[in-house]
Coordinates of C-alpha atoms and ligand atoms in Angstrom, one line a residue:
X15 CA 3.1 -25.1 -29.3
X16 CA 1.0 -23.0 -26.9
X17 CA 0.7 -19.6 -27.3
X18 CA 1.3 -16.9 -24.4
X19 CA -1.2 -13.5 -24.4
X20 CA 0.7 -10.3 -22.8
X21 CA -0.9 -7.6 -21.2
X22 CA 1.1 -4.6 -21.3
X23 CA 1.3 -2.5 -19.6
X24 CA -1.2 -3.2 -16.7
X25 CA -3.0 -0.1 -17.0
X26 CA -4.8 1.7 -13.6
X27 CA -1.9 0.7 -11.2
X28 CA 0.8 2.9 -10.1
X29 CA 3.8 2.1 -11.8
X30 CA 4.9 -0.5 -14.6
X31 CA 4.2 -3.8 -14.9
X32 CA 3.0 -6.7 -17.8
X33 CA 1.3 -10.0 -17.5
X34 CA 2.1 -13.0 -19.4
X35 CA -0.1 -15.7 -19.6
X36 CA 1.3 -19.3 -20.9
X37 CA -1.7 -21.4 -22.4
X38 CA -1.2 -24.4 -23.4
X39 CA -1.8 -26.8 -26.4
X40 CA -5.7 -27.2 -25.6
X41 CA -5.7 -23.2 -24.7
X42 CA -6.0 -23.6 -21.2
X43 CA -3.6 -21.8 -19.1
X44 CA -0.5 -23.5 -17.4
X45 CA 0.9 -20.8 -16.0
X46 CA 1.0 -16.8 -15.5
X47 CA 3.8 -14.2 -14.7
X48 CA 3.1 -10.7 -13.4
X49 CA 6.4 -9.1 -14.6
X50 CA 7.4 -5.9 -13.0
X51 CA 10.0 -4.3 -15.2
X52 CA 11.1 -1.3 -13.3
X53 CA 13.8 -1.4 -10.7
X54 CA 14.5 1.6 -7.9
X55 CA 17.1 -0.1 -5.9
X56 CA 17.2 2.9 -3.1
X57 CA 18.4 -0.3 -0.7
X58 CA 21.9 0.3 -2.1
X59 CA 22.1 3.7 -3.1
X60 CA 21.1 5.1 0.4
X61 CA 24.3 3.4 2.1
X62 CA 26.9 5.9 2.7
X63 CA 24.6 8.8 3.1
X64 CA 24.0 10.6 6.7
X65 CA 20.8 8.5 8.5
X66 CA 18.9 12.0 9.1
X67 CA 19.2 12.6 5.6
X68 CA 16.7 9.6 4.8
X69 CA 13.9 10.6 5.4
X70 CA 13.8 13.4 3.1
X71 CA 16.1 11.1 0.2
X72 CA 13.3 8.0 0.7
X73 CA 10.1 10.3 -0.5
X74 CA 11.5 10.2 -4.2
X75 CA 10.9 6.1 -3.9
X76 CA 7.7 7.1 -4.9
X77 CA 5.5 10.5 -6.3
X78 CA 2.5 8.2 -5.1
X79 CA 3.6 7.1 -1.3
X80 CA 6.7 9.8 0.0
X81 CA 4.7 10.4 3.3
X82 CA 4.9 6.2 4.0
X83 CA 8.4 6.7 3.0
X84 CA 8.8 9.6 5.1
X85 CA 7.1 8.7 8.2
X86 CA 8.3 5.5 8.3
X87 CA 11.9 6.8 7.3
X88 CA 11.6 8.9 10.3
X89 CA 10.4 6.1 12.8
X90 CA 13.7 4.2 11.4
X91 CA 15.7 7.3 12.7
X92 CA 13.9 8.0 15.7
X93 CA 15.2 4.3 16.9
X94 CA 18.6 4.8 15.5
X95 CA 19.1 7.5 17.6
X96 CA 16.9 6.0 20.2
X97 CA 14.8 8.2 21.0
X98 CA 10.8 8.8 21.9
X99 CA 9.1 11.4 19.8
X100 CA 7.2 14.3 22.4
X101 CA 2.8 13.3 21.9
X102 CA 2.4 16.0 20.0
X103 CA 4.8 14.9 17.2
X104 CA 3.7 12.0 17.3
X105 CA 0.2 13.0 16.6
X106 CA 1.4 15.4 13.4
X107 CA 2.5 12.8 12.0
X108 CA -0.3 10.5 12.2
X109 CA -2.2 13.4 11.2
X110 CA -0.1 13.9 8.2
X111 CA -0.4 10.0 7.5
X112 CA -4.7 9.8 7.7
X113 CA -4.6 13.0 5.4
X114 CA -2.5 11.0 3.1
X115 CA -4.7 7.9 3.3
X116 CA -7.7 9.6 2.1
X117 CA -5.9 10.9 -0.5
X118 CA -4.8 7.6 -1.8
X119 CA -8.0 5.5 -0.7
X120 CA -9.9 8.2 -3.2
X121 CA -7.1 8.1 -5.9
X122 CA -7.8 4.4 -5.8
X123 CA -11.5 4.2 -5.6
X124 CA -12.5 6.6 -8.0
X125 CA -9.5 7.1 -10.6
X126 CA -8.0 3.5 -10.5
X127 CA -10.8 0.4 -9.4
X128 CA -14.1 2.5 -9.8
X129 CA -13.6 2.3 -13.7
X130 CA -14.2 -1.7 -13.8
X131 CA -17.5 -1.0 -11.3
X132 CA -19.3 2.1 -12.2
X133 CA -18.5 1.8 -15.8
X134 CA -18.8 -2.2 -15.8
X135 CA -15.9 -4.5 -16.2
X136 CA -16.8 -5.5 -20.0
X137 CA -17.2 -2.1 -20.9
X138 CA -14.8 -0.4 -24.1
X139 CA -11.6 0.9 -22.7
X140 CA -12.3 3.6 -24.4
X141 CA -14.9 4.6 -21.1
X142 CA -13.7 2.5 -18.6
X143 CA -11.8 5.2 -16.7
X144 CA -11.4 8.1 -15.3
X145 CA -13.3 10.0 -18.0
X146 CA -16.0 8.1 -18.2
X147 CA -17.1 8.0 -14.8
X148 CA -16.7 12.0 -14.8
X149 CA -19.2 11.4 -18.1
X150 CA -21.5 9.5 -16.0
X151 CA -21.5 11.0 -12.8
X152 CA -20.3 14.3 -12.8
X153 CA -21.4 15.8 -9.8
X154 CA -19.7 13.4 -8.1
X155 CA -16.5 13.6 -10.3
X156 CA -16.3 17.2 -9.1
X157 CA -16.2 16.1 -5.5
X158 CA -13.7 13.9 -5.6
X159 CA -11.1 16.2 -8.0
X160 CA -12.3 18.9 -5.1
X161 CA -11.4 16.2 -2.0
X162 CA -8.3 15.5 -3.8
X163 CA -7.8 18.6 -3.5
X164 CA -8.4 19.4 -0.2
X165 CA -6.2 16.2 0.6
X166 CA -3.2 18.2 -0.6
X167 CA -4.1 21.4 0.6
X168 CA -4.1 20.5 3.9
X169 CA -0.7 18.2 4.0
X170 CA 0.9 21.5 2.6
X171 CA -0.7 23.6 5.7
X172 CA 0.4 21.1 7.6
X173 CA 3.9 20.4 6.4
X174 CA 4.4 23.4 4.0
X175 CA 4.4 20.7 0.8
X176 CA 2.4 18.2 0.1
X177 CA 4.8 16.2 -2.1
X178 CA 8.0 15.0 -1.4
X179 CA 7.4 16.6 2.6
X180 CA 10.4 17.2 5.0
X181 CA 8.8 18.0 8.0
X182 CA 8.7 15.1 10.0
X183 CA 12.2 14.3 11.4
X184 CA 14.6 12.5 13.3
X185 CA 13.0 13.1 16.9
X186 CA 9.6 14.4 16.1
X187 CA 8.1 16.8 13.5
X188 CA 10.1 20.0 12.2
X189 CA 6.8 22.3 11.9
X190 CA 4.6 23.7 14.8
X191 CA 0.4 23.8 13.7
X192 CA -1.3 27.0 14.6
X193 CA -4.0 27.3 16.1
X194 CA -5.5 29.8 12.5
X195 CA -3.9 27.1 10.3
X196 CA -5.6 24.0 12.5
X197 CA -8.9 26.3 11.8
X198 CA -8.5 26.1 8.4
X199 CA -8.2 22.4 8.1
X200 CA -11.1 21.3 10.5
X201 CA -13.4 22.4 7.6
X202 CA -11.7 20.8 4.9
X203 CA -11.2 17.6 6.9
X204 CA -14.8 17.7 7.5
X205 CA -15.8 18.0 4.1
X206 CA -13.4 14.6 3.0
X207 CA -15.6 13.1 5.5
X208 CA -18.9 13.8 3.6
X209 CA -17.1 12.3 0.6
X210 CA -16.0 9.4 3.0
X211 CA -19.1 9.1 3.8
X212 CA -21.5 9.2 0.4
X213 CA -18.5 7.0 -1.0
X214 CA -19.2 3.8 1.0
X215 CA -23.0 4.4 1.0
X216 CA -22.8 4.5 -2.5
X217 CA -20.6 1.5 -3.1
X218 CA -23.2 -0.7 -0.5
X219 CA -26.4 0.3 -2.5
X220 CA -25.3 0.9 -5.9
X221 CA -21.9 -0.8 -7.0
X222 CA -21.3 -4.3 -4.9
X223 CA -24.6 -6.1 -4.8
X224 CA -24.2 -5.5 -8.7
X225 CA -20.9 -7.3 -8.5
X226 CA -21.5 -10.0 -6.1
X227 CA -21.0 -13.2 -8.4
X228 CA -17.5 -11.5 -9.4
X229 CA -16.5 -10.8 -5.7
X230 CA -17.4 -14.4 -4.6
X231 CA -15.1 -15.9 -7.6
X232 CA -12.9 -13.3 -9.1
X233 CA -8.7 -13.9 -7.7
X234 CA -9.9 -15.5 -4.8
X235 CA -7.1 -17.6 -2.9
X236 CA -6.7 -18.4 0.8
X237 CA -3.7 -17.0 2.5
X238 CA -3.0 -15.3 5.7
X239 CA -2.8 -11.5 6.6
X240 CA -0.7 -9.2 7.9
X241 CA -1.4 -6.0 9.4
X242 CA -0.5 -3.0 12.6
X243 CA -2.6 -3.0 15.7
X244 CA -2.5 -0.8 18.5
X245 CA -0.5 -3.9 20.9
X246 CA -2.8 -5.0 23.8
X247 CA -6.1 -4.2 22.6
X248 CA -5.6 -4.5 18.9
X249 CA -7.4 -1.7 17.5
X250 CA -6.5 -1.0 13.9
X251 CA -3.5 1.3 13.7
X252 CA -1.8 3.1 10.8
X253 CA 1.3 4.6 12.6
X254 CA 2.2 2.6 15.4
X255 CA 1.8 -0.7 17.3
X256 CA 2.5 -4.5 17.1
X257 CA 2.3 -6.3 13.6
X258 CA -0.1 -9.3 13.7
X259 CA 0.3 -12.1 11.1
X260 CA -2.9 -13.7 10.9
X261 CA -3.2 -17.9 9.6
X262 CA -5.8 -18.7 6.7
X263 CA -8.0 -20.2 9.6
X264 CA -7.8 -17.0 11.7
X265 CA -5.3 -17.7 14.4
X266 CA -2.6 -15.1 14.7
X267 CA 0.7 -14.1 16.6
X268 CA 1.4 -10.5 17.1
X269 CA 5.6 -9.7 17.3
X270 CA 7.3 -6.4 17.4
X271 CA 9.4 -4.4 14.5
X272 CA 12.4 -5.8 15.7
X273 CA 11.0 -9.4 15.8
X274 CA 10.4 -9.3 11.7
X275 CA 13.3 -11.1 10.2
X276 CA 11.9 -14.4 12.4
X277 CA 8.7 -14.0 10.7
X278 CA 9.0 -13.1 7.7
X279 CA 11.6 -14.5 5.1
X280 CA 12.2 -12.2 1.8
X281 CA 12.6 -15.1 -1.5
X282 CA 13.7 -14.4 -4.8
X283 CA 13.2 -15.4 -8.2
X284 CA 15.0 -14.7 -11.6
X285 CA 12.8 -12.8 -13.8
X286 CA 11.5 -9.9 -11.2
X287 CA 13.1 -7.2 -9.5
X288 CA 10.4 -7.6 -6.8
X289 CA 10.9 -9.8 -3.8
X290 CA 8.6 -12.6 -2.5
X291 CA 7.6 -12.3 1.6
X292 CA 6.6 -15.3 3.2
X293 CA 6.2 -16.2 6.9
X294 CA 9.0 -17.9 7.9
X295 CA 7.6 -20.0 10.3
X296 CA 5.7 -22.4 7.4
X297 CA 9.0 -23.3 5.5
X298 CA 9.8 -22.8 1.6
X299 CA 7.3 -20.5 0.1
X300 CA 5.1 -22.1 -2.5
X301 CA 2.4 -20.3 -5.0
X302 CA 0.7 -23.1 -5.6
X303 CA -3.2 -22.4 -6.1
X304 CA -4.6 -25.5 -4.4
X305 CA -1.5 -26.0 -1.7
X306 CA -0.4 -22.3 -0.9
X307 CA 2.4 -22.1 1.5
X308 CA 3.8 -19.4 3.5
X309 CA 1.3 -17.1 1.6
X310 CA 0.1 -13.9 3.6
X311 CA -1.2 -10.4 1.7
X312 CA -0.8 -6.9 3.0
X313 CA -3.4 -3.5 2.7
X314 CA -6.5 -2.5 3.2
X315 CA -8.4 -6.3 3.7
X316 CA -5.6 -7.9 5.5
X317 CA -5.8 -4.6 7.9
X318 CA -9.4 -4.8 8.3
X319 CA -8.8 -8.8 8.7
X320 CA -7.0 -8.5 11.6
X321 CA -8.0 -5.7 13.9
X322 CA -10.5 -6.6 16.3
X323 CA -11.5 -2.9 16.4
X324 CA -11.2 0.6 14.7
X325 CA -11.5 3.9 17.1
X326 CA -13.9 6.0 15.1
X327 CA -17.4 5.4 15.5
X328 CA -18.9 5.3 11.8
X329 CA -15.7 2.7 11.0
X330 CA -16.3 1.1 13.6
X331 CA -19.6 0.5 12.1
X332 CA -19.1 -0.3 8.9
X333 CA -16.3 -3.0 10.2
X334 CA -18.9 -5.0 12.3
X335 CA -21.4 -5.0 9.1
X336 CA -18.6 -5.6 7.0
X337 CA -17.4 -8.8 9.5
X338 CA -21.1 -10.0 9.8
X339 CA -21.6 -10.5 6.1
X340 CA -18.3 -11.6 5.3
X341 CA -16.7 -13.5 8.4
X342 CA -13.2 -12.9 9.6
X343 CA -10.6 -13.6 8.0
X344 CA -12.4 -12.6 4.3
X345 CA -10.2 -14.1 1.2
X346 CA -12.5 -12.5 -1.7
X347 CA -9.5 -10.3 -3.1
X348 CA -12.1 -7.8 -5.0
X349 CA -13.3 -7.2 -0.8
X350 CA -10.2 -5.2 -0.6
X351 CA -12.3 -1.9 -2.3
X352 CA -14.7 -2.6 0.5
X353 CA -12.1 -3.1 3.1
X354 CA -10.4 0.1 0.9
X355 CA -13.6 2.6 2.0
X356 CA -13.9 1.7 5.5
X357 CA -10.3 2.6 6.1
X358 CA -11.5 6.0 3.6
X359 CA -13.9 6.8 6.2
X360 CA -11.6 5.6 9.3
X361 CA -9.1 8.2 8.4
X362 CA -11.5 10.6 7.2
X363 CA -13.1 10.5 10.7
X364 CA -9.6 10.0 12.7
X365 CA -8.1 13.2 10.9
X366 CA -10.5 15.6 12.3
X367 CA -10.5 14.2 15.8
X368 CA -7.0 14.3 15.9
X369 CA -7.4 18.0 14.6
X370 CA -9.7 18.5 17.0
X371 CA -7.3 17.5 19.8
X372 CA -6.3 20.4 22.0
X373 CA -2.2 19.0 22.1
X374 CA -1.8 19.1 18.1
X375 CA -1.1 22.8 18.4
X376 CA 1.7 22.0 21.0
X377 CA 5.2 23.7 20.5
X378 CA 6.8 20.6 21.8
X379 CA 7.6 18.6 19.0
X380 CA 11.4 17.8 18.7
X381 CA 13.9 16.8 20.5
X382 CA 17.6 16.2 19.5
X383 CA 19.1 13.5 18.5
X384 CA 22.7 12.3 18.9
X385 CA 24.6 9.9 15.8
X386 CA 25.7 6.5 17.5
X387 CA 26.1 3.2 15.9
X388 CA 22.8 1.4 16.0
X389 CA 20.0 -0.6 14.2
X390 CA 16.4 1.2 14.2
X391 CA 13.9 -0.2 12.7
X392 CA 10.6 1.7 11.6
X393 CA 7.2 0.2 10.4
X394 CA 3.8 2.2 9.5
X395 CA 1.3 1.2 7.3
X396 CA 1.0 2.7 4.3
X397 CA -2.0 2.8 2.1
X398 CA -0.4 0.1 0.1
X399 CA 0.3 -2.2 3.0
X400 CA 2.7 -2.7 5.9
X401 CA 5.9 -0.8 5.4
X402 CA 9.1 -1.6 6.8
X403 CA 12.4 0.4 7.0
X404 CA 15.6 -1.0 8.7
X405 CA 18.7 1.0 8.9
X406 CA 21.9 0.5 10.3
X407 CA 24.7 3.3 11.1
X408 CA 27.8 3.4 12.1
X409 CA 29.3 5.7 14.8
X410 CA 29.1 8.7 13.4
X411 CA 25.3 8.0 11.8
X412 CA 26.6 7.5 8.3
X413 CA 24.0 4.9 7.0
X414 CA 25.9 1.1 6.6
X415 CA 22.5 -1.4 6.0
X416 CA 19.1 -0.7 4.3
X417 CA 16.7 -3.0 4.5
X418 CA 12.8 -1.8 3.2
X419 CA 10.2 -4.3 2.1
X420 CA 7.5 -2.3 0.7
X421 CA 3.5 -2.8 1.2
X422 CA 3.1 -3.9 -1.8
X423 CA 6.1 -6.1 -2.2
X424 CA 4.6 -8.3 0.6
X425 CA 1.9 -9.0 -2.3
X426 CA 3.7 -10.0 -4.3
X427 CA 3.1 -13.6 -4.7
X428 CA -1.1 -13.3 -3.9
X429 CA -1.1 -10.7 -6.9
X430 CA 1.0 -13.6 -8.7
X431 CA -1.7 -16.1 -7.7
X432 CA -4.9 -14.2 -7.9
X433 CA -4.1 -13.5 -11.5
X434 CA -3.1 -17.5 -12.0
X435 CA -6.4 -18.1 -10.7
X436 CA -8.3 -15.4 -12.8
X437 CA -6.5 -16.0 -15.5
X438 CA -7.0 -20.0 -15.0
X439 CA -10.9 -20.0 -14.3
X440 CA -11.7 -17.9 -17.6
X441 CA -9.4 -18.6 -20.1
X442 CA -10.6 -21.7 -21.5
X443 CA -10.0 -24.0 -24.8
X444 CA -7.9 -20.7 -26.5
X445 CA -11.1 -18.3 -25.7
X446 CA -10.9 -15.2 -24.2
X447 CA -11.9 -11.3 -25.3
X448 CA -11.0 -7.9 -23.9
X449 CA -13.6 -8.3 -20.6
X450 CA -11.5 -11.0 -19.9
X451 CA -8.3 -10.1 -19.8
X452 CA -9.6 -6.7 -18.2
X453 CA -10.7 -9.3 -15.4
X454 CA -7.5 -10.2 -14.9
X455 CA -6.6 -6.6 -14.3
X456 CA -8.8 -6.1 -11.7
X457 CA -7.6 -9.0 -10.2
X458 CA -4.3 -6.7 -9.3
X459 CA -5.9 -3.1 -9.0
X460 CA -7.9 -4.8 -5.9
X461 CA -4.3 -5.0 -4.2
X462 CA -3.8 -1.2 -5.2
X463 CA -0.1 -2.0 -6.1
X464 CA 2.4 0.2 -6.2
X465 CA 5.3 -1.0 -8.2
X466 CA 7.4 2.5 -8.4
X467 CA 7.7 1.7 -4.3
X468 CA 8.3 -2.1 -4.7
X469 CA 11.2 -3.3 -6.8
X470 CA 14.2 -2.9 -4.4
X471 CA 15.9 -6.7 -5.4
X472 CA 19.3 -6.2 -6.2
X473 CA 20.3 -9.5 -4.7
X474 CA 22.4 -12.5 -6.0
X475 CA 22.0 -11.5 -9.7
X476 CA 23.0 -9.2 -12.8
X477 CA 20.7 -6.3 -11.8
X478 CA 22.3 -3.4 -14.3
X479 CA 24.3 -3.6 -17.5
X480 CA 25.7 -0.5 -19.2
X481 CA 27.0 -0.5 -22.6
X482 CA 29.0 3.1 -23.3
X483 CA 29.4 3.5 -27.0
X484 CA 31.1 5.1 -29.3
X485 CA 29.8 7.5 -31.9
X486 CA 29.6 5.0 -34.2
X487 CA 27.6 2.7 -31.7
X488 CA 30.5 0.8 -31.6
X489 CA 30.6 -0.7 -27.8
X490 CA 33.8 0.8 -25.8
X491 CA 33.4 -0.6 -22.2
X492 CA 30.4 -2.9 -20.6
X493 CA 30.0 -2.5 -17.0
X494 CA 27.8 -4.5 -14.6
X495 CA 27.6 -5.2 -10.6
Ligands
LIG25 MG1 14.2 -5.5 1.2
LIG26 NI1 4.4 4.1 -4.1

């Protein structure tokens, strides 16, 4: 009999999840399982509601993403009600989405991968976190607690709350910026630049060349990519544009939001809640690490993968180094921290020009909307990866379809195989130690994952069971979809 080593829970990811890892009789591994054991199911339980109410109802998806949910929940709406946002909405609300990024590009870097790097990959649990980078380099601890804070700051000047935000809304954005309150972000934007800045620097001189064996071998598969560009030129775009899915050998397609039920297929299997994307077009999805089929990943590297351009200067920059060492497509999974700070300093740089812009203090930033019976469907990208929300409504707007697949449901099955492969290449004859199995770890945090946003399958199987008891514990009634 072989035996099976869990790891539970994954720790340094948002959400919940365990690995299981089958070896077999020699101690070699046959197969792995990244189990996500949580289940939000906001698919079903937004039907029936009022569409304009959704953007506002999606945010509690997630304490981690609600301005992905929310932005994109509002796109959704804006095409239900088919309507085109004034500019200067429009450019709130990629505002609001590039303050969010840095937020989360920094969570991840510094609280969630950073860990495995500036403390070392092998090193006792007991310092390989948070703690004990802020033990090893404070001063630069205290900058990004302070950017964090910043990052919030100025989504709450901007929207009057940073969490759970309700400004943007069906037919552009609900709150006007002054021109005192843009003043006081331009500072603050510029000083999550500096941190943008010193934060890729940093990683180049002092963490990757360190790490440059593991990033060659550690999860690497071959898949394709998908990500937004702006459509025609195919600059990298977070809020709007065409998605392009990108083949292992660098050919792509790009296709509209409406076009993305003939590209991507959503499969299912028994013992997750999360769903497997695949593209369509290459038939029956397969996992298999040697013959990978219909396989694509979402985030940070796919993103930098297939743009052929960012907008800001010092991105722009670090892409073409990035692309000259690396080649395009890259397939190193570990490459998406790297990919993770470019888009860092992207946004960082991106915020304060659009702060900067003369039309983001514009009164004219809603118009109404009418309920009809329609489909709309809304896509943005999301720190996590490409997010997709598509509603329908009936004549009076009452919401009758929900369809979301989350970024990082679409990596679903390359976080499934870059742990196989981790997993597979250092796990040998029964041997294996904490380092190792911490490996595997990192193997996932590269993908950033956000489970609490991705677990949405309710599909085809027994997905709740309630037992009401008595006093006693005695079972009265079992009920189950
Ligand atoms: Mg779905
Ligand atoms: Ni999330």
């Amino acid at each position: 009999m072989g035996k099976t080593i869990v790891i539970e829970p994954v720790t340094r990811i948002e959400g919940h999840a365990k690995v299981t890892i089958q070896l077999d009789d020699a101690g070699n591994v046959s197969d792995t399982r990244v189990n996500v054991v949580e289940l939000r199911g906001f698919e079903k339980f937004c039907i029936g509601r009022p569409v304009e109410e959704l953007p506002r109802i999606v945010t509690s998806i997630c304490g981690v993403c609600p301005w992905s949910h929310h932005l994109a929940s509002a796109k959704a709406c804006d095409a239900v009600f088919g309507v085109e946002i004034p500019p200067a909405a429009k450019k709130l609300r990629q505002l609001a989405n590039s303050i969010a990024f840095t937020e989360e590009h920094i969570l991840h870097f510094y609280f969630l991968a950073g860990a495995d790097f500036i403390m070392g990959p092998d090193a006792d649990y007991s310092v390989r976190n948070v703690i004990g980078i802020a033990g090893k380099v404070p001063e630069v601890a205290k900058t990004v607690i302070r950017c964090r804070h910043l990052g919030a700051k100025m989504l709450e000047i901007l929207s009057g709350k940073s969490i759970h935000p309700v400004a943007a809304v069906p037919g552009g954005f609900s709150k006007v910026l002054t021109s005192e309150e843009r003043d006081m972000m331009i500072p603050m934007a510029k000083e999550v630049l500096e941190l943008a800045k010193f934060s890729i620097d940093f990683a180049r001189k002092n963490i990757f060349p360190q790490y440059i064996d593991a990033i060659k071998t550690l999860g690497v598969i071959k898949t394709g990519f998908l990500g937004t560009v702006k459509k025609d030129d195919g600059t990298l775009d977070l809020y709007d544009g065409v998605l392009r899915m990108m083949q292992p050998d660098g050919s792509y397609e790009d296709f509209t939001y409406e076009q993305y039920t003939d590209y991507i297929g959503e499969h299912i299997e028994p013992w997750t809640y999360m769903k497997f994307p695949y593209m369509k077009k290459a038939g029956k999805l397969s996992m298999d690490l040697n013959n990978p089929v219909g396989v694509y990943r979402t985030n940070t590297l796919a993103r930098i993968n297939v743009c052929d351009k960012i907008r800001t200067p010092l991105a722009q920059k670090e892409l073409e180094e990035f692309r000259s060492e690396f080649g395009r497509p890259v397939q190193l999974t570990l490459l998406y921290n790297w990919a993770r700070l470019i888009e860092l300093l992207y946004n960082a740089e991106y915020a304060i020009q659009l702060l900067e812009d003369p039309e983001i203090t514009s009164k004219d930033i809603r118009i109404p909307v009418k309920p009809r019976a329609a489909r709309g469907i809304g896509c943005i990208e999301a720190p996590r990866g490409t997010l997709i929300h598509d509603y329908e409504t009936d004549e009076n707007g009452i919401v009758t379809n929900v369809n979301l697949i989350v970024g990082t449901t679409h990596n679903n099955a390359p976080i499934n195989m870059s742990v196989k492969k981790t997993a597979t290449d250092l796990i040998k004859d029964g041997n294996y130690d904490q380092g190792i199995l911490n490996k595997v770890e990192m193997a996932i945090r590269a993908y950033d994952p956000c489970l609490s946003c991705a677990t949405h399958n309710l599909d085809g199987r027994i997905a709740v069971k309630l037992d009401i008891m008595d006093a006693s514990g005695g079972i009265i009634q079992t009920l189950q979809n």
